[in-house]
Short mmCIF file of C-alpha atoms in Angstrom, two decimals:
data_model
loop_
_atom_site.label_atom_id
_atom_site.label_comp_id
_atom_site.label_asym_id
_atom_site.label_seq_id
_atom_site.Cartn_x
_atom_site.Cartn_y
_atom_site.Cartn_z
CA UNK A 1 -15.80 1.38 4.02
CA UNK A 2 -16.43 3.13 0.81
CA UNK A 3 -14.22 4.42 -1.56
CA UNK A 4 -13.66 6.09 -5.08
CA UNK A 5 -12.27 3.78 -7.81
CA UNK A 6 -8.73 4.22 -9.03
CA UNK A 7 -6.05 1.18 -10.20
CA UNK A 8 -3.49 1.53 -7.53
CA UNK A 9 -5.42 1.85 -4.01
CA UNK A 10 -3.13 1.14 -0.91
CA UNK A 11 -6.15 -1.50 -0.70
CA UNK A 12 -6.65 -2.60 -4.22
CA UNK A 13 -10.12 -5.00 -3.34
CA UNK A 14 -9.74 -6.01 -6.86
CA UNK A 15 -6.67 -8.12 -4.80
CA UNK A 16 -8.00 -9.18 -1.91
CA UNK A 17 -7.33 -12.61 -1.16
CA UNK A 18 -5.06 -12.93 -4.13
CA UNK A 19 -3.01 -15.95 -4.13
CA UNK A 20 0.22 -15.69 -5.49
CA UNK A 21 1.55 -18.14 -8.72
CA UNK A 22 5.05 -17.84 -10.33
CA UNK A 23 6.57 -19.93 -12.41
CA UNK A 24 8.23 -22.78 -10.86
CA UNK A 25 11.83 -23.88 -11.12
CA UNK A 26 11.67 -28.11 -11.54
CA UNK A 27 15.38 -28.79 -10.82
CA UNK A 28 15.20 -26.76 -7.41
CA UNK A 29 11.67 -28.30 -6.49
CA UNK A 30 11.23 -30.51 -3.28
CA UNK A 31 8.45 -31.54 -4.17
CA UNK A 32 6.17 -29.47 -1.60
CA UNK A 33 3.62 -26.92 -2.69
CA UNK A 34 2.96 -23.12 -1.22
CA UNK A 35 0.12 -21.54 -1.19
CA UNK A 36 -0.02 -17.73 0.02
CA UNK A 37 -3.20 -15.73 0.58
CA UNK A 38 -2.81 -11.93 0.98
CA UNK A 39 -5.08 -9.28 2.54
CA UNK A 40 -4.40 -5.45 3.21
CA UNK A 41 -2.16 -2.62 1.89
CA UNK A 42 0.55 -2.53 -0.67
CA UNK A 43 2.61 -3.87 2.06
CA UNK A 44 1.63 -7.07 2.71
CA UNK A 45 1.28 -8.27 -1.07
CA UNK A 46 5.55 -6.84 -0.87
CA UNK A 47 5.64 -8.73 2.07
CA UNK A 48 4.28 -12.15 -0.01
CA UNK A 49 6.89 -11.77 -2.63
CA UNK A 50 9.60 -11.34 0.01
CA UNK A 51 8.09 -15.04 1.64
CA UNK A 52 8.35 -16.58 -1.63
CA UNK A 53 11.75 -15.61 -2.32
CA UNK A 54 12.87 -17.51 1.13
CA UNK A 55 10.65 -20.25 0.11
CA UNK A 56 11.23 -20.53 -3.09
CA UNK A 57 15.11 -20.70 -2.53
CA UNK A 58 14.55 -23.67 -0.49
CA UNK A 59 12.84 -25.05 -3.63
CA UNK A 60 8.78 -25.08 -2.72
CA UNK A 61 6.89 -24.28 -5.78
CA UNK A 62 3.57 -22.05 -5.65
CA UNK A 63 0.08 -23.43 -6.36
CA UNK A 64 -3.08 -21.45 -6.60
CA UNK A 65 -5.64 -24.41 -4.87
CA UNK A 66 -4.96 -24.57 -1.66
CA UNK A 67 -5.98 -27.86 -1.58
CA UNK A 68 -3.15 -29.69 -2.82
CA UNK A 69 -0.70 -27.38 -1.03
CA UNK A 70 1.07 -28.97 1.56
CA UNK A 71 2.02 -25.03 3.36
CA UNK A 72 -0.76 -22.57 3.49
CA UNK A 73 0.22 -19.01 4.41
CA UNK A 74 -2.51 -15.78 4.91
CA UNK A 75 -0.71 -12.75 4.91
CA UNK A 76 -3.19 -10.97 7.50
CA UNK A 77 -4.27 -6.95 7.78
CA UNK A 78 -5.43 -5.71 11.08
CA UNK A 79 -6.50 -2.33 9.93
CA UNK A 80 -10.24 -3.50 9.15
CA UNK A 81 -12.82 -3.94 11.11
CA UNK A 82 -14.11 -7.17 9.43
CA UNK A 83 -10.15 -8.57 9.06
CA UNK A 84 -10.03 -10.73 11.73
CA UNK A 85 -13.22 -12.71 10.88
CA UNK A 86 -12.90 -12.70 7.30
CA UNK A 87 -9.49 -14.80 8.22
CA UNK A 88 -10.96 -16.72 10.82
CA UNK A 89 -13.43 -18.54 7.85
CA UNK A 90 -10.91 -19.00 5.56
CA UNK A 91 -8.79 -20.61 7.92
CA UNK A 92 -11.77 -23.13 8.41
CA UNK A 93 -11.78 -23.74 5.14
CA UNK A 94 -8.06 -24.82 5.53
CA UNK A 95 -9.30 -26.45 7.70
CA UNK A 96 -11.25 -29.05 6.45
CA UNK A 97 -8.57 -28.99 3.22
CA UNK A 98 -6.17 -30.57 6.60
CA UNK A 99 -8.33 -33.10 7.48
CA UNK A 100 -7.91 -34.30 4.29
CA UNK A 101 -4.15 -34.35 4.21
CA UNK A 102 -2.80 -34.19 8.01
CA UNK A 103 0.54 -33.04 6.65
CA UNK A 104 -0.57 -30.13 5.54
CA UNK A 105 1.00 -26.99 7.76
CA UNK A 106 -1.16 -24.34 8.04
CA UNK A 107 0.10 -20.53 9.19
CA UNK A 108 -0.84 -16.64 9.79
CA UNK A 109 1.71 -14.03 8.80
CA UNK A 110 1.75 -10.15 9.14
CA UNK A 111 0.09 -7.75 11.05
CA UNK A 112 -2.59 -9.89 13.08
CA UNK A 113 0.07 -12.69 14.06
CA UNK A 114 1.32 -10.78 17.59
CA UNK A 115 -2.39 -9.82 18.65
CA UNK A 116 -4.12 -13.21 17.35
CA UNK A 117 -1.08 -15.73 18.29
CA UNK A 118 -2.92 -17.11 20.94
CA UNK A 119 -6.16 -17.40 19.83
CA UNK A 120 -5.32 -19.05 16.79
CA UNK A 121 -2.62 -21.50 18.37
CA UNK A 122 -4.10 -22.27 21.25
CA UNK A 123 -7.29 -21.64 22.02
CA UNK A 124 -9.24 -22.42 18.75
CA UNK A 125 -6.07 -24.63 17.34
CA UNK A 126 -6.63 -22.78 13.65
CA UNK A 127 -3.29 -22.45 12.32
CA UNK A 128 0.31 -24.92 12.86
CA UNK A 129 2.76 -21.68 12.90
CA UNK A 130 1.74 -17.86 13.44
CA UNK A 131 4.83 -15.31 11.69
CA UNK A 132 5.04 -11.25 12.58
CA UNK A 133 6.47 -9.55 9.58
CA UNK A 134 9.88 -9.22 10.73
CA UNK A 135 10.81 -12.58 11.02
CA UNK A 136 10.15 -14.31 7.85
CA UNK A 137 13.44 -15.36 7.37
CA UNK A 138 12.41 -18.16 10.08
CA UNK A 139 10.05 -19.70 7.93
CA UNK A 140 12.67 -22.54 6.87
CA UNK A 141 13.22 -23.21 10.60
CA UNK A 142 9.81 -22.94 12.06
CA UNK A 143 8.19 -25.14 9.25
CA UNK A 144 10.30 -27.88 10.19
CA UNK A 145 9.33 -27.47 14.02
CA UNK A 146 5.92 -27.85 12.28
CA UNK A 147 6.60 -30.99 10.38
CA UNK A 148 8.23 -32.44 14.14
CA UNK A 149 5.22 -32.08 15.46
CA UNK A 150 5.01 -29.14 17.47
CA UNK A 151 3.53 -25.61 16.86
CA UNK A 152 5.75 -22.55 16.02
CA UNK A 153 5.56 -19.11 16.66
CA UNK A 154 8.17 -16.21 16.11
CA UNK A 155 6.59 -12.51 16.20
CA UNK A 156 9.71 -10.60 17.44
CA UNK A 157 9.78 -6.83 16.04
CA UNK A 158 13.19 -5.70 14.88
CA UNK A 159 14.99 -2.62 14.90
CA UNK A 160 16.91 -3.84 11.81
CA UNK A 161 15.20 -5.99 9.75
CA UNK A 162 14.65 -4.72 6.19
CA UNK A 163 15.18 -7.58 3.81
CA UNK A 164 17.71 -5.33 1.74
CA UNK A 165 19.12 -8.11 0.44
CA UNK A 166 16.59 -10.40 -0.55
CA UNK A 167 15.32 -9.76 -4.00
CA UNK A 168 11.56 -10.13 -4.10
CA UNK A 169 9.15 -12.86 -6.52
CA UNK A 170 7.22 -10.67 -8.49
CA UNK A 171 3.93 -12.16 -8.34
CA UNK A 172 0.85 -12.22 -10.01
CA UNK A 173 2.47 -8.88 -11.79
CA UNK A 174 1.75 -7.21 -15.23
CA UNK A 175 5.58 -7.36 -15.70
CA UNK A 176 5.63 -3.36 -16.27
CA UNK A 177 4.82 -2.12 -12.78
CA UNK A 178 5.99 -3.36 -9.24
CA UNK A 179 6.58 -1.98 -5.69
CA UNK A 180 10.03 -1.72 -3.75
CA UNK A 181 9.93 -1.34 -0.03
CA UNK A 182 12.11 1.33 1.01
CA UNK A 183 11.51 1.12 4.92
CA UNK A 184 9.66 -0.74 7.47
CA UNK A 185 7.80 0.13 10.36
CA UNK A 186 6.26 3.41 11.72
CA UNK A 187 7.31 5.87 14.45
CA UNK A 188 4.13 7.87 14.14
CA UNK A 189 2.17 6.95 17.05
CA UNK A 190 -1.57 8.19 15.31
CA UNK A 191 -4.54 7.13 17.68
CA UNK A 192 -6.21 4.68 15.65
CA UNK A 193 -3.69 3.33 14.25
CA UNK A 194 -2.39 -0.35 15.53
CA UNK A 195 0.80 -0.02 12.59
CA UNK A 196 3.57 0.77 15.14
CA UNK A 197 2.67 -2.00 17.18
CA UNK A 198 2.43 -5.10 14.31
CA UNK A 199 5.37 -3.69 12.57
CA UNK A 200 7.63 -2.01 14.78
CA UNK A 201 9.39 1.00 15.11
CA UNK A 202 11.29 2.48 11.58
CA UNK A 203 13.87 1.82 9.64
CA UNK A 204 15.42 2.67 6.11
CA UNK A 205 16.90 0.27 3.69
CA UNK A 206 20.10 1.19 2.15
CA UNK A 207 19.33 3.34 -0.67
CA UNK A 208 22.16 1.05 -3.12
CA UNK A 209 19.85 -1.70 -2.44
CA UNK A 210 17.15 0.33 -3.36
CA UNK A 211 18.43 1.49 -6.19
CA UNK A 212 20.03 -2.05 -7.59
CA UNK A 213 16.44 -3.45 -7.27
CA UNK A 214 14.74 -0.87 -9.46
CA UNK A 215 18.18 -0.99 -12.09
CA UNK A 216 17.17 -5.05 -11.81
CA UNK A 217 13.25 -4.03 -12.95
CA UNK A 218 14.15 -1.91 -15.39
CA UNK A 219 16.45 -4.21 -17.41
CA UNK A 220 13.20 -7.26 -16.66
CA UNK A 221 11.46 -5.11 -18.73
CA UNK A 222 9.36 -3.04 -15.79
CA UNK A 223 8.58 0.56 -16.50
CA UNK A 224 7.37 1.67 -13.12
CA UNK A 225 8.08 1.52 -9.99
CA UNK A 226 6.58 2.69 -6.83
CA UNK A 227 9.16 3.47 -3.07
CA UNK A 228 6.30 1.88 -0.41
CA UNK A 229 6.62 3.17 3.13
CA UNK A 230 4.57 3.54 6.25
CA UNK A 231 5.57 7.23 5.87
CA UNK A 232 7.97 7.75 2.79
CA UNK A 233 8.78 11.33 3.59
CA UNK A 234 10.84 9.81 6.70
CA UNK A 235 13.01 8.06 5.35
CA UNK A 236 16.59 8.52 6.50
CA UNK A 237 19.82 6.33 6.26
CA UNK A 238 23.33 6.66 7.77
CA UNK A 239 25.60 4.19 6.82
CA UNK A 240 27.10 2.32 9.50
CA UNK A 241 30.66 3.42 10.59
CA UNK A 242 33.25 2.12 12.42
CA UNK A 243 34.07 3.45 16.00
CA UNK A 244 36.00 6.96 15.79
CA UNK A 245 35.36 7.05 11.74
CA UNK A 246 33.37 10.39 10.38
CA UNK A 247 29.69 9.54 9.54
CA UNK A 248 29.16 9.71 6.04
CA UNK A 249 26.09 12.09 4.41
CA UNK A 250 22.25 11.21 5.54
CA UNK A 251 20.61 10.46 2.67
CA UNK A 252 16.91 12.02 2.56
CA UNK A 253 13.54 10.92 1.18
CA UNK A 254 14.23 13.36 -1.81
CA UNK A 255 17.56 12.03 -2.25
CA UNK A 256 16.56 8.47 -2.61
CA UNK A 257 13.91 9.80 -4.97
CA UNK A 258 16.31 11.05 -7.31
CA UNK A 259 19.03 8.53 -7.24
CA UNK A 260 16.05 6.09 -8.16
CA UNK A 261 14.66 9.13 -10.79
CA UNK A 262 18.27 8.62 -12.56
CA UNK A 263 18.53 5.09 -12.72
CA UNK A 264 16.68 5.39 -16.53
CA UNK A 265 14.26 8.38 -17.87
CA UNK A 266 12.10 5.57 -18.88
CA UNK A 267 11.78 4.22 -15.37
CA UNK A 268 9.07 5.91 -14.37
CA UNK A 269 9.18 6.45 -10.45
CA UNK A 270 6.20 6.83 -7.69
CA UNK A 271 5.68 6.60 -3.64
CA UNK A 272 3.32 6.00 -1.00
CA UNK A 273 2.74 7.19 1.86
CA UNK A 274 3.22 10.59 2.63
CA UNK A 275 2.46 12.12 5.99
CA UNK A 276 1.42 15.90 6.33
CA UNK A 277 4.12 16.63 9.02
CA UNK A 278 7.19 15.39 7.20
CA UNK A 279 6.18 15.74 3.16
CA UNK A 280 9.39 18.73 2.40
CA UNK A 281 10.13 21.27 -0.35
CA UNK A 282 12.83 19.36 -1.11
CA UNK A 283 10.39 16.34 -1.85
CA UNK A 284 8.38 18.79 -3.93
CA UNK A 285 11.45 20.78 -5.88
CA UNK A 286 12.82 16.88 -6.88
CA UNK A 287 9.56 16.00 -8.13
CA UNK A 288 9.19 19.10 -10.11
CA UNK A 289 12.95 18.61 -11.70
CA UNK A 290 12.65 15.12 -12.91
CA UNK A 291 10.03 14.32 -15.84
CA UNK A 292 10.05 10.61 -14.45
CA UNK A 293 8.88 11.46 -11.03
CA UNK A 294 5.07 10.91 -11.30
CA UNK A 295 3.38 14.60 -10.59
CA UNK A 296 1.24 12.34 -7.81
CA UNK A 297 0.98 12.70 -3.86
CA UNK A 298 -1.36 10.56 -1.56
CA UNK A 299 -0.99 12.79 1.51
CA UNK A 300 -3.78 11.40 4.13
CA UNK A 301 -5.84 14.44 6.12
CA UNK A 302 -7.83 12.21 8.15
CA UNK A 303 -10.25 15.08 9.44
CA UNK A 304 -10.21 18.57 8.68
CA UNK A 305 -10.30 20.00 12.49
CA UNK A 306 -7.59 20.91 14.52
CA UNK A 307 -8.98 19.40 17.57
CA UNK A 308 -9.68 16.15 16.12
CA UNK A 309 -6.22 15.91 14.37
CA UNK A 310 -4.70 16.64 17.92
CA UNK A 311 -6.89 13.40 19.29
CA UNK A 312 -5.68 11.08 16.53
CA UNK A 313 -1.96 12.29 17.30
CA UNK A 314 -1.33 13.80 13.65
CA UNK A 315 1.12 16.18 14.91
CA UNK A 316 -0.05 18.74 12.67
CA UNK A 317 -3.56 21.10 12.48
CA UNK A 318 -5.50 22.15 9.68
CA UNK A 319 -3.08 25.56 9.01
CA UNK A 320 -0.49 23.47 8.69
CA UNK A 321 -1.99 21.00 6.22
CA UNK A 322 -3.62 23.71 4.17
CA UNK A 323 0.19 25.42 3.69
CA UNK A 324 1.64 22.01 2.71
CA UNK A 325 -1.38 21.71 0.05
CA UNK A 326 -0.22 25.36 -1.20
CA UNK A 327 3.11 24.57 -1.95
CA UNK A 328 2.32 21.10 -3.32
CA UNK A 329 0.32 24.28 -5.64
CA UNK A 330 3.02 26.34 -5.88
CA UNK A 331 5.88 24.19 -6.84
CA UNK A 332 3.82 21.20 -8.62
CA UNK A 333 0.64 23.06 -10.27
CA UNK A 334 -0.49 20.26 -11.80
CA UNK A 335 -0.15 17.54 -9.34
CA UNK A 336 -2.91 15.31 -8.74
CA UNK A 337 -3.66 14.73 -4.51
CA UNK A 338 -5.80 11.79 -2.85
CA UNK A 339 -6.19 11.39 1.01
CA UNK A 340 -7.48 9.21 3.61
CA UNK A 341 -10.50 10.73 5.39
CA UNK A 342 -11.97 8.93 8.34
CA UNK A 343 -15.52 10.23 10.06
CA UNK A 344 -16.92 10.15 13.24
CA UNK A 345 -13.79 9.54 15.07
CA UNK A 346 -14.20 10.04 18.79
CA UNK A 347 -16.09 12.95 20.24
CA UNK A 348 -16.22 14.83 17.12
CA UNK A 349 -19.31 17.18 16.31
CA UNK A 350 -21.27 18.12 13.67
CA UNK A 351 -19.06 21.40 13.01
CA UNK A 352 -15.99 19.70 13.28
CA UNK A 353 -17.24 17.42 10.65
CA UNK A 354 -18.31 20.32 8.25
CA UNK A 355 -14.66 20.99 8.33
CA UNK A 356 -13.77 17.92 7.04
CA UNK A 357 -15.72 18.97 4.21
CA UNK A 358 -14.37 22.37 3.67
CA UNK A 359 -11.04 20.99 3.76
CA UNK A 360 -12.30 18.82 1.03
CA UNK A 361 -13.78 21.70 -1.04
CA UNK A 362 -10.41 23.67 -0.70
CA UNK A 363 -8.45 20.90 -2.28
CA UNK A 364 -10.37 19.35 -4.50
CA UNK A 365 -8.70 15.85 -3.91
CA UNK A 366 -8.35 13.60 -7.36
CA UNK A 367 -10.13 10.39 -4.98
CA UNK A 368 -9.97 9.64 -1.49
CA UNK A 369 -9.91 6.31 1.08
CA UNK A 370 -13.04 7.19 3.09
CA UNK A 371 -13.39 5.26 6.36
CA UNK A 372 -15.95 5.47 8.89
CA UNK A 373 -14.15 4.92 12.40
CA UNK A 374 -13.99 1.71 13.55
CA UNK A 375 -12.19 1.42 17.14
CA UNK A 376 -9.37 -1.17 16.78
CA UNK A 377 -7.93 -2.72 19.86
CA UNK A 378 -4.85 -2.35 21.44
CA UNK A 379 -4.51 1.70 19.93
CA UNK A 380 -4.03 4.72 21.87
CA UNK A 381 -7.54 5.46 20.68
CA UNK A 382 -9.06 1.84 22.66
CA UNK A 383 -7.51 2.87 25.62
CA UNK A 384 -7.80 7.11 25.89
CA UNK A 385 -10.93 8.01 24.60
CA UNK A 386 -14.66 6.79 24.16
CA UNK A 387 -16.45 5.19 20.50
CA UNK A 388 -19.57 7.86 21.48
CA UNK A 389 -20.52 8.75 17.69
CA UNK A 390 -23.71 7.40 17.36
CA UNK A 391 -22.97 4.68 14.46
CA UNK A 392 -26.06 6.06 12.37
CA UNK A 393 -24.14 9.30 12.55
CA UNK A 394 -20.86 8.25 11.43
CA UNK A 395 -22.39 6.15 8.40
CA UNK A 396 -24.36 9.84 7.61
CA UNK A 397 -21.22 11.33 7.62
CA UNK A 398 -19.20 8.95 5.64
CA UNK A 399 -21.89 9.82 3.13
CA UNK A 400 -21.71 13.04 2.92
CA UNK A 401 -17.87 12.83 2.32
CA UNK A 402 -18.41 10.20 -0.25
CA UNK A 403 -20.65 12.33 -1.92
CA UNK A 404 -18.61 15.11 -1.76
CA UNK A 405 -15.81 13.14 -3.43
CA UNK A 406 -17.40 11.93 -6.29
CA UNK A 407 -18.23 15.64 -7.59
CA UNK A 408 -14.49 16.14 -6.86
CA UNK A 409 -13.21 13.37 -8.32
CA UNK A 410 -15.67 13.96 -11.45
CA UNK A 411 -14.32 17.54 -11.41
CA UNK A 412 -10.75 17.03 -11.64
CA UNK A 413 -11.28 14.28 -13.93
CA UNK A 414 -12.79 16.62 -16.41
CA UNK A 415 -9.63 19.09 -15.84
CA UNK A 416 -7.75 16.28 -17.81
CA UNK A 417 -10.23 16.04 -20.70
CA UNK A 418 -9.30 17.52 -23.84
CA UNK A 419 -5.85 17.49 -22.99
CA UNK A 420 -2.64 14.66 -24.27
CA UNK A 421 -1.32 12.72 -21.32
CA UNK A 422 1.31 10.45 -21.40
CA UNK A 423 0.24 6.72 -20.51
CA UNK A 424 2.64 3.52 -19.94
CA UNK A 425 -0.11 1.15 -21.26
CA UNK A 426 -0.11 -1.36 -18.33
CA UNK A 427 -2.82 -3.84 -20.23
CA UNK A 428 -5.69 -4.50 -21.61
CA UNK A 429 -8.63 -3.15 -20.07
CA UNK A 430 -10.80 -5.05 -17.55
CA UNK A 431 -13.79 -4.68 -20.19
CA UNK A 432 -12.37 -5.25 -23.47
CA UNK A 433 -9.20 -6.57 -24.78
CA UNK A 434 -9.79 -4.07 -27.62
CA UNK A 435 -8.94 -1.42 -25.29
CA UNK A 436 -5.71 -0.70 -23.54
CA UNK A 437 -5.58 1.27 -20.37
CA UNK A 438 -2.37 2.98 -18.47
CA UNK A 439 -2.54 6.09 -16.00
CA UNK A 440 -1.49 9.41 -16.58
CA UNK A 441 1.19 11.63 -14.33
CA UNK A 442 -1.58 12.36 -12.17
CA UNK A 443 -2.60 8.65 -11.60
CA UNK A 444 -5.75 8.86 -13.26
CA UNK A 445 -6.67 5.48 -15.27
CA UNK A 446 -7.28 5.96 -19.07
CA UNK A 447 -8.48 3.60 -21.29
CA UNK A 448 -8.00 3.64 -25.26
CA UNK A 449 -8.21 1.65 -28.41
CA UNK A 450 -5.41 -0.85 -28.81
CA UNK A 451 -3.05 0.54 -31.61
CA UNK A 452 -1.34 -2.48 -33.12
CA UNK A 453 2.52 -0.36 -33.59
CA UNK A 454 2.25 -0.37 -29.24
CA UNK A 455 2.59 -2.99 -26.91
CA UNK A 456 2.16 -3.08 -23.19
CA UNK A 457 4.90 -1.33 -21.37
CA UNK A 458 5.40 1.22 -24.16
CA UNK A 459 4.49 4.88 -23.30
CA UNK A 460 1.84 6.26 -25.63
CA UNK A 461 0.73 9.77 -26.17
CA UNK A 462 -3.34 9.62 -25.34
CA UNK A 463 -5.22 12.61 -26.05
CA UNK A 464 -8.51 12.13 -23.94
CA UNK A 465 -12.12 13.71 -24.76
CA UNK A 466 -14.36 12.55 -22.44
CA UNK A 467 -14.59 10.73 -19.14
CA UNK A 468 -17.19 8.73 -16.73
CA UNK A 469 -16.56 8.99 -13.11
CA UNK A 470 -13.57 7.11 -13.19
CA UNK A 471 -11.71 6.75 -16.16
CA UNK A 472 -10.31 9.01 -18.70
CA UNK A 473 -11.54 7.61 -22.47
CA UNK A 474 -8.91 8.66 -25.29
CA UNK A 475 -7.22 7.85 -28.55
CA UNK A 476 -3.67 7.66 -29.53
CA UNK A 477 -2.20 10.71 -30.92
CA UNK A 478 0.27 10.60 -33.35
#
């Protein structure tokens, strides 16, 4: 898989594997150690924070060496290819970190738990407990079937669970930026995709939950937050009403966005994902009223023919796409776009490819996710339709899109140069702590001199003059 850098990727690999560490609370401690491993999308590392908060409540304190923890959780991603194996040698490296204390309980959350459960159980006898993402409020219960002395397993999907009311550990976090899970699940059935089957079908969190959390950030000092969703733009909640009572109003996905756009100008406000079929005007107009609202869509193409998009179940064609990209235009001009593109998905041919890359020359996307296709078990994909691109072929054409994105990216990189932006300075930068860095509207990273009158989580006025491939380099202005 190759991609183009940027800071907030929906898989950041500068996190993979990240193990989480907070700061412990002595007089709740009972004594036993956590250690949690995460792997995947934005998600998952929300997911993580939402574990800790059970655990942590029942007073566990986190470690970052697994080897003196006496519960070991990886928080698991089946949307690679190499997932499954990359967890399977960590876990024998747990492993041989039991052998050494017997007590230790040893477990596999997320996404691969309901296809791996048995494998991992029983058959190679890897893990003590195996958790699907909707039933982490277990945990308590099943680690103490674990400590008993018998294995535990609870992968039941939901049709309500949304951990509203569990207020998340921020881990491992710059303490200016953080992500709030609006909804959970996905009703978009897409080909390749095994999402609707390790975390259910949809469902929206009450938006006053939503919204408390973010008032919460924003008076602990965060300056950004970011509504994560399968796909955002679907988001829809009723309230509950008792029989023969009127339903109250539905709120939208451009509704939540601004009640959580008012909570403080300051509080700067972004999302992820959108999907092509559901992204509205009403999205777009809220976005262009509110100076908060990050001018910043990641709206996933896939491929660029209609033929193909029909195979992977997109429920849209290339027309369609091409008049949501026009009004993202119209109404936004100077909104930045990335996408997901994925080549040699089944059957497709060398034209059909070629309009993957005219699709990418029309918008002109700010970076891109670029996947070659990789058949995952258990999709509609596995089961309909035949892997017959030649792998050589697919690689050739993940190539050429890569290619094609770096001028792109390049391009509308140097669109920002010679321009102010305004930054929230997010930290030092990765090369020098003389340098701060922060992203612009358009969530492009820019990196400047530290100016001793700002501190991180202050918004800075950077006027930029030059770039590399990746980055924005700028100064201060007054």
């Amino acid at each position: 898989m190759f991609e183009i850098p940027t800071s907030t990727k929906q898989h950041d690999e500068s996190r993979q594997g990240e193990a989480l560490l907070i700061e412990n609370d002595p007089q709740k401690s009972n004594g036993r150690k956590l250690y949690i491993e995460s792997y995947g999308c934005q998600m998952n590392f929300s997911d993580s924070e939402i574990v800790a908060s059970i655990l942590l409540d029942k007073g566990f304190e986190t470690t970052r060496d697994y080897r003196e923890a006496d519960v070991i959780f990886i928080n698991t991603c089946s949307i690679r290819e190499n997932a499954e194996q990359r967890v399977r040698n960590r876990l024998k490296e747990f492993e041989s970190a039991k052998a050494k204390n017997p007590g230790m309980v040893v477990g596999v959350l997320g996404c691969m738990a309901e296809r791996l459960k048995s494998k991992f159980l029983e058959e190679e006898k890897l893990v003590d407990v195996v958790v699907g993402p909707d039933a982490y409020r277990d945990l308590p219960n099943l680690i103490e079937q674990v400590d008993e002395g018998s294995r535990a397993v609870n992968v039941l999907l939901s049709r309500e669970e949304t951990y509203a009311d569990i207020n998340p550990v921020r881990l491992n976090t710059n303490g200016v930026t953080a992500f709030i899970s609006i909804m959970r699940g996905c009703d978009n059935m897409c080909s390749f995709c095994v999402v609707p089957f390790t975390r259910g079908r949809e469902r929206s969190r009450d938006p006053q939950s939503i919204v408390k959390e973010a008032e919460n950030l924003f008076h602990a000092g965060y300056r950004e937050v970011t509504l994560l969703g399968q796909n955002v733009d679907s988001y829809k909640y009723t309230a509950a009403v008792a029989d023969g009572e009127e339903a109250g109003p539905t709120i939208t996905f451009a509704n939540l966005l601004e009640l959580v756009a008012q909570v403080n100008p300051l509080l700067r406000v972004r999302f992820s994902t959108s999907h092509p079929k559901d992204i509205t005007n009403d999205v777009l107009y809220t976005m262009a009223k509110y100076e908060n609202i990050c001018k910043y869509i990641h709206l996933p193409v896939q491929s660029g023919n209609s033929r193909i998009l029909q195979l992977m179940n997109r429920t849209y064609d290339r027309a369609w796409y091409m008049e949501r990209i026009n009004a993202i235009r119209s109404i936004i001009p100077n909104c930045g776009i990335s996408t997901d593109v994925i080549t040699g998905f089944c059957s497709e041919t060398e034209e059909e490819h070629q309009e993957t890359i005219s699709m990418m020359d029309y918008v002109k996307y700010d970076y891109a996710y670029m996947f070659a296709y990789s058949e995952r078990p258990g999709t509609l994909a596995a089961k309909r339709y035949a892997d017959d691109v030649p792998e050589e072929v697919k690689k050739r054409r993940l190539t050429e899109v890569v290619d094609r994105q770096r001028r792109h990216s390049l391009e509308r990189l140097q669109t920002y140069v010679g321009k102010t932006h305004k930054v929230l300075i997010e930290g030092f930068s990765k090369r020098s702590d003389k340098d701060y860095c922060g992203r612009n509207d358009q969530n492009a990273m820019v990196v400047f001199p530290v100016d001793e009158r700002y501190k991180v989580g202050d918004y800075v006025n950077v006027f930029t003059d030059k770039c590399t491939s990746a980055t924005l380099i700028g100064v201060i202005s007054s």
